[in-house]
PDB file of C-alpha atoms in Angstrom:
ATOM      1  CA  ILE A  32       0.000   0.000   0.000  1.00 89.00           C
ATOM      2  CA  ASN A  33       1.437   3.365  -1.018  1.00 88.00           C
ATOM      3  CA  THR A  34      -0.245   6.601   0.072  1.00 84.00           C
ATOM      4  CA  SER A  35       2.680   8.857  -0.883  1.00 80.00           C
ATOM      5  CA  GLY A  36       0.753  10.406  -3.801  1.00 76.00           C
ATOM      6  CA  GLY A  37      -1.995  11.693  -1.539  1.00 76.00           C
ATOM      7  CA  CYS A  38      -4.348   8.723  -1.672  1.00 79.00           C
ATOM      8  CA  ALA A  39      -6.392   8.529   1.524  1.00 80.00           C
ATOM      9  CA  PHE A  40      -8.616   5.534   0.756  1.00 82.00           C
ATOM     10  CA  PRO A  41      -8.551   3.371   3.912  1.00 87.00           C
ATOM     11  CA  ASP A  42      -9.535   0.020   2.324  1.00 92.00           C
ATOM     12  CA  LEU A  43      -8.061  -2.621   0.071  1.00 93.00           C
ATOM     13  CA  SER A  44     -10.615  -4.444  -2.050  1.00 94.00           C
ATOM     14  CA  ALA A  45     -10.070  -7.427  -4.358  1.00 95.00           C
ATOM     15  CA  THR A  46     -12.883  -8.779  -6.527  1.00 96.00           C
ATOM     16  CA  LEU A  47     -12.701 -11.975  -8.578  1.00 96.00           C
ATOM     17  CA  VAL A  48     -15.367 -12.903 -11.140  1.00 95.00           C
ATOM     18  CA  TRP A  49     -15.695 -15.534 -13.838  1.00 93.00           C
ATOM     19  CA  VAL A  50     -18.366 -16.869 -16.162  1.00 91.00           C
ATOM     20  CA  GLU A  51     -19.589 -20.221 -14.950  1.00 84.00           C
ATOM     21  CA  GLU A  52     -20.859 -22.940 -17.272  1.00 79.00           C
ATOM     22  CA  GLY A  53     -24.412 -24.104 -16.768  1.00 76.00           C
ATOM     23  CA  SER A  54     -24.770 -27.058 -14.441  1.00 72.00           C
ATOM     24  CA  THR A  55     -27.232 -29.914 -14.461  1.00 75.00           C
ATOM     25  CA  PRO A  56     -30.629 -29.497 -12.780  1.00 80.00           C
ATOM     26  CA  GLY A  57     -30.686 -30.681  -9.184  1.00 78.00           C
ATOM     27  CA  CYS A  58     -26.928 -30.440  -8.674  1.00 76.00           C
ATOM     28  CA  LEU A  59     -25.645 -30.100  -5.115  1.00 72.00           C
ATOM     29  CA  ASN A  60     -22.295 -28.513  -5.955  1.00 72.00           C
ATOM     30  CA  CYS A  61     -23.164 -26.300  -8.904  1.00 77.00           C
ATOM     31  CA  VAL A  62     -19.878 -24.412  -9.339  1.00 81.00           C
ATOM     32  CA  MET A  63     -18.255 -26.386 -12.145  1.00 83.00           C
ATOM     33  CA  ASN A  64     -15.021 -24.348 -12.305  1.00 87.00           C
ATOM     34  CA  ASP A  65     -14.314 -23.221  -8.763  1.00 90.00           C
ATOM     35  CA  LEU A  66     -11.725 -20.504  -8.307  1.00 94.00           C
ATOM     36  CA  ASP A  67     -10.709 -19.303  -4.866  1.00 95.00           C
ATOM     37  CA  LEU A  68      -9.681 -15.783  -3.893  1.00 97.00           C
ATOM     38  CA  SER A  69      -7.712 -15.001  -0.758  1.00 97.00           C
ATOM     39  CA  VAL A  70      -5.740 -11.993   0.448  1.00 97.00           C
ATOM     40  CA  SER A  71      -2.953 -12.202   3.006  1.00 97.00           C
ATOM     41  CA  LEU A  72      -1.958  -9.108   4.976  1.00 96.00           C
ATOM     42  CA  ARG A  73       0.123  -8.830   8.173  1.00 95.00           C
ATOM     43  CA  GLY A  74       0.043 -12.607   8.689  1.00 96.00           C
ATOM     44  CA  VAL A  75      -3.759 -12.903   8.378  1.00 96.00           C
ATOM     45  CA  THR A  76      -5.495 -14.558   5.435  1.00 97.00           C
ATOM     46  CA  TYR A  77      -8.823 -13.034   4.420  1.00 97.00           C
ATOM     47  CA  PHE A  78     -11.436 -15.011   2.499  1.00 97.00           C
ATOM     48  CA  PRO A  79     -14.222 -13.654   0.296  1.00 96.00           C
ATOM     49  CA  ASN A  80     -17.837 -12.828   0.958  1.00 92.00           C
ATOM     50  CA  GLY A  81     -17.526 -12.770   4.758  1.00 90.00           C
ATOM     51  CA  ARG A  82     -16.505 -16.426   4.986  1.00 94.00           C
ATOM     52  CA  ASN A  83     -13.895 -18.048   7.209  1.00 95.00           C
ATOM     53  CA  GLY A  84     -12.649 -20.192   4.325  1.00 95.00           C
ATOM     54  CA  PRO A  85     -12.857 -20.490   0.557  1.00 95.00           C
ATOM     55  CA  ASP A  86     -16.190 -19.717  -1.134  1.00 92.00           C
ATOM     56  CA  ARG A  87     -17.365 -22.858  -2.938  1.00 88.00           C
ATOM     57  CA  VAL A  88     -20.758 -21.594  -4.150  1.00 87.00           C
ATOM     58  CA  ASN A  89     -20.255 -18.239  -5.920  1.00 89.00           C
ATOM     59  CA  SER A  90     -18.587 -17.173  -9.151  1.00 90.00           C
ATOM     60  CA  ALA A  91     -18.140 -13.641  -7.789  1.00 94.00           C
ATOM     61  CA  GLU A  92     -15.900 -13.297  -4.758  1.00 95.00           C
ATOM     62  CA  ARG A  93     -14.808 -10.152  -2.942  1.00 96.00           C
ATOM     63  CA  VAL A  94     -12.440  -9.458  -0.079  1.00 96.00           C
ATOM     64  CA  VAL A  95     -12.453  -6.037   1.601  1.00 95.00           C
ATOM     65  CA  ILE A  96      -9.820  -5.237   4.208  1.00 96.00           C
ATOM     66  CA  ARG A  97     -10.526  -2.084   6.169  1.00 94.00           C
ATOM     67  CA  GLY A  98      -7.867   0.123   7.720  1.00 92.00           C
ATOM     68  CA  VAL A  99      -4.860  -0.761   5.586  1.00 93.00           C
ATOM     69  CA  GLN A 100      -1.793   1.348   6.274  1.00 92.00           C
ATOM     70  CA  ASN A 101       0.932   2.909   4.189  1.00 91.00           C
ATOM     71  CA  GLY A 102       3.677   0.346   3.633  1.00 92.00           C
ATOM     72  CA  ASP A 103       1.445  -2.709   4.093  1.00 93.00           C
ATOM     73  CA  ILE A 104       2.166  -5.528   1.660  1.00 93.00           C
ATOM     74  CA  ALA A 105      -0.765  -7.694   0.626  1.00 95.00           C
ATOM     75  CA  THR A 106      -0.560 -10.950  -1.286  1.00 95.00           C
ATOM     76  CA  ILE A 107      -3.580 -11.645  -3.496  1.00 96.00           C
ATOM     77  CA  THR A 108      -3.979 -15.262  -4.563  1.00 96.00           C
ATOM     78  CA  VAL A 109      -6.298 -16.923  -7.076  1.00 96.00           C
ATOM     79  CA  ASN A 110      -6.295 -20.728  -6.918  1.00 94.00           C
ATOM     80  CA  ALA A 111      -8.139 -23.251  -9.048  1.00 92.00           C
ATOM     81  CA  TYR A 112      -9.858 -25.582  -6.613  1.00 90.00           C
ATOM     82  CA  ASN A 113     -11.878 -27.702  -8.995  1.00 84.00           C
ATOM     83  CA  LEU A 114     -12.028 -27.269 -12.763  1.00 86.00           C
ATOM     84  CA  ALA A 115     -14.364 -29.146 -15.077  1.00 84.00           C
ATOM     85  CA  LYS A 116     -12.226 -28.061 -18.027  1.00 84.00           C
ATOM     86  CA  ARG A 117      -8.545 -27.399 -18.476  1.00 85.00           C
ATOM     87  CA  SER A 118      -8.604 -23.622 -17.803  1.00 86.00           C
ATOM     88  CA  GLN A 119     -10.919 -20.861 -16.621  1.00 90.00           C
ATOM     89  CA  ASN A 120     -10.757 -17.199 -17.667  1.00 92.00           C
ATOM     90  CA  TYR A 121     -11.424 -14.697 -14.914  1.00 94.00           C
ATOM     91  CA  ALA A 122     -11.237 -10.996 -14.065  1.00 95.00           C
ATOM     92  CA  LEU A 123      -9.539  -9.632 -10.966  1.00 95.00           C
ATOM     93  CA  VAL A 124     -10.059  -6.014  -9.914  1.00 94.00           C
ATOM     94  CA  VAL A 125      -8.121  -4.558  -6.995  1.00 93.00           C
ATOM     95  CA  THR A 126      -8.705  -1.086  -5.564  1.00 90.00           C
ATOM     96  CA  GLY A 127      -6.789   0.784  -2.916  1.00 89.00           C
ATOM     97  CA  CYS A 128      -3.797   3.100  -2.600  1.00 88.00           C
ATOM     98  CA  PHE A 129      -1.003   1.987  -4.914  1.00 85.00           C
ATOM     99  CA  GLY A 130       0.979   5.229  -5.182  1.00 77.00           C
ATOM    100  CA  GLY A 131       0.256   8.152  -7.425  1.00 60.00           C
ATOM    101  CA  THR A 132      -2.845  10.271  -7.292  1.00 55.00           C
ATOM    102  CA  GLN A 133      -6.501   9.550  -7.879  1.00 53.00           C
ATOM    103  CA  ASN A 134      -7.521   8.314 -11.299  1.00 51.00           C
ATOM    104  CA  GLN A 135      -8.106  11.099 -13.768  1.00 51.00           C
ATOM    105  CA  LEU A 136      -9.882  10.118 -16.959  1.00 51.00           C
ATOM    106  CA  TYR A 137      -9.992  13.660 -18.322  1.00 52.00           C
ATOM    107  CA  ALA A 138      -7.510  16.133 -19.767  1.00 55.00           C
ATOM    108  CA  GLU A 139      -5.691  18.608 -17.558  1.00 57.00           C
ATOM    109  CA  GLY A 140      -7.782  21.718 -16.946  1.00 60.00           C
ATOM    110  CA  GLN A 141     -11.064  19.921 -17.565  1.00 64.00           C
ATOM    111  CA  CYS A 142     -13.425  18.665 -14.909  1.00 61.00           C
ATOM    112  CA  SER A 143     -14.335  15.105 -14.065  1.00 53.00           C
ATOM    113  CA  GLU A 144     -17.697  13.558 -14.850  1.00 51.00           C
ATOM    114  CA  PHE A 145     -18.716  14.052 -11.236  1.00 51.00           C
ATOM    115  CA  GLU A 146     -17.708  17.709 -11.136  1.00 58.00           C
ATOM    116  CA  CYS A 147     -19.357  18.651 -14.451  1.00 62.00           C
ATOM    117  CA  ASP A 148     -22.359  16.330 -14.479  1.00 60.00           C
ATOM    118  CA  ASN A 149     -25.079  18.212 -16.325  1.00 64.00           C
ATOM    119  CA  SER A 150     -27.205  15.189 -17.144  1.00 67.00           C
ATOM    120  CA  ALA A 151     -30.087  16.502 -15.024  1.00 69.00           C
ATOM    121  CA  SER A 152     -30.369  19.633 -17.166  1.00 70.00           C
ATOM    122  CA  HIS A 153     -30.173  17.509 -20.343  1.00 71.00           C
ATOM    123  CA  ARG A 154     -32.914  15.216 -19.041  1.00 74.00           C
ATOM    124  CA  THR A 155     -35.095  18.186 -18.119  1.00 80.00           C
ATOM    125  CA  ARG A 156     -34.616  19.708 -21.573  1.00 80.00           C
ATOM    126  CA  ASN A 157     -35.434  16.413 -23.293  1.00 79.00           C
ATOM    127  CA  ILE A 158     -38.545  15.872 -21.178  1.00 83.00           C
ATOM    128  CA  LEU A 159     -39.789  19.388 -21.917  1.00 85.00           C
ATOM    129  CA  LEU A 160     -39.137  18.896 -25.641  1.00 86.00           C
ATOM    130  CA  ALA A 161     -40.947  15.556 -25.575  1.00 87.00           C
ATOM    131  CA  ILE A 162     -43.986  17.235 -23.992  1.00 89.00           C
ATOM    132  CA  PHE A 163     -44.153  20.583 -25.787  1.00 89.00           C
ATOM    133  CA  VAL A 164     -43.203  19.627 -29.363  1.00 90.00           C
ATOM    134  CA  PRO A 165     -46.174  17.225 -29.752  1.00 89.00           C
ATOM    135  CA  LEU A 166     -48.456  19.735 -27.993  1.00 90.00           C
ATOM    136  CA  GLY A 167     -47.251  22.440 -30.391  1.00 90.00           C
ATOM    137  CA  VAL A 168     -47.927  20.202 -33.391  1.00 90.00           C
ATOM    138  CA  ILE A 169     -51.425  19.398 -32.103  1.00 92.00           C
ATOM    139  CA  LEU A 170     -52.099  23.090 -31.457  1.00 91.00           C
ATOM    140  CA  LEU A 171     -50.936  24.029 -34.960  1.00 91.00           C
ATOM    141  CA  CYS A 172     -53.140  21.322 -36.484  1.00 91.00           C
ATOM    142  CA  CYS A 173     -56.160  22.532 -34.490  1.00 91.00           C
ATOM    143  CA  VAL A 174     -55.591  26.192 -35.360  1.00 90.00           C
ATOM    144  CA  GLY A 175     -54.892  25.334 -39.004  1.00 87.00           C
ATOM    145  CA  GLY A 176     -58.022  23.168 -39.160  1.00 85.00           C
ATOM    146  CA  ALA A 177     -60.115  25.939 -37.612  1.00 87.00           C
ATOM    147  CA  ILE A 178     -58.797  28.466 -40.124  1.00 88.00           C
ATOM    148  CA  ILE A 179     -59.520  26.133 -43.038  1.00 87.00           C
ATOM    149  CA  ARG A 180     -63.083  25.485 -41.776  1.00 85.00           C
ATOM    150  CA  ARG A 181     -63.704  29.180 -41.281  1.00 84.00           C
ATOM    151  CA  ARG A 182     -62.568  29.935 -44.857  1.00 85.00           C
ATOM    152  CA  LYS A 183     -64.822  27.193 -46.250  1.00 83.00           C
ATOM    153  CA  ASN A 184     -67.820  28.571 -44.330  1.00 81.00           C
ATOM    154  CA  MET A 185     -67.317  32.082 -45.665  1.00 76.00           C
TER     155      MET A 185
END
């Protein structure tokens, strides 16, 4: 864990997910390709989803360790416990302080999506357009029809 760049996030989170093949109806152990996530920190091994050991029933596993400190070294392990086929693709996402500053997905001098979120004003504009454009068309048709009828009656 490296907070030298100003990161102040107090947690380390590791999430493991994989796509599981369909199992047979009525199965008792339905995870066909079981992967196990564990995180070791300061001599303690943490298991996912609030368990005291490996998770044998889910294809999404998450470990959250609260109160990590600058300089802590965590070991994140993914083990194949039981595979029905030769390999299993998976995704592992880890969040925490790893040096540097917060993620910035915008150019320097611009604002982030959270700072410049104007979606509410766009939604309001679109809703108003969706209401008033059809009403305007109906009004024009009514007025135009009334004018045409008046001319015919004259």
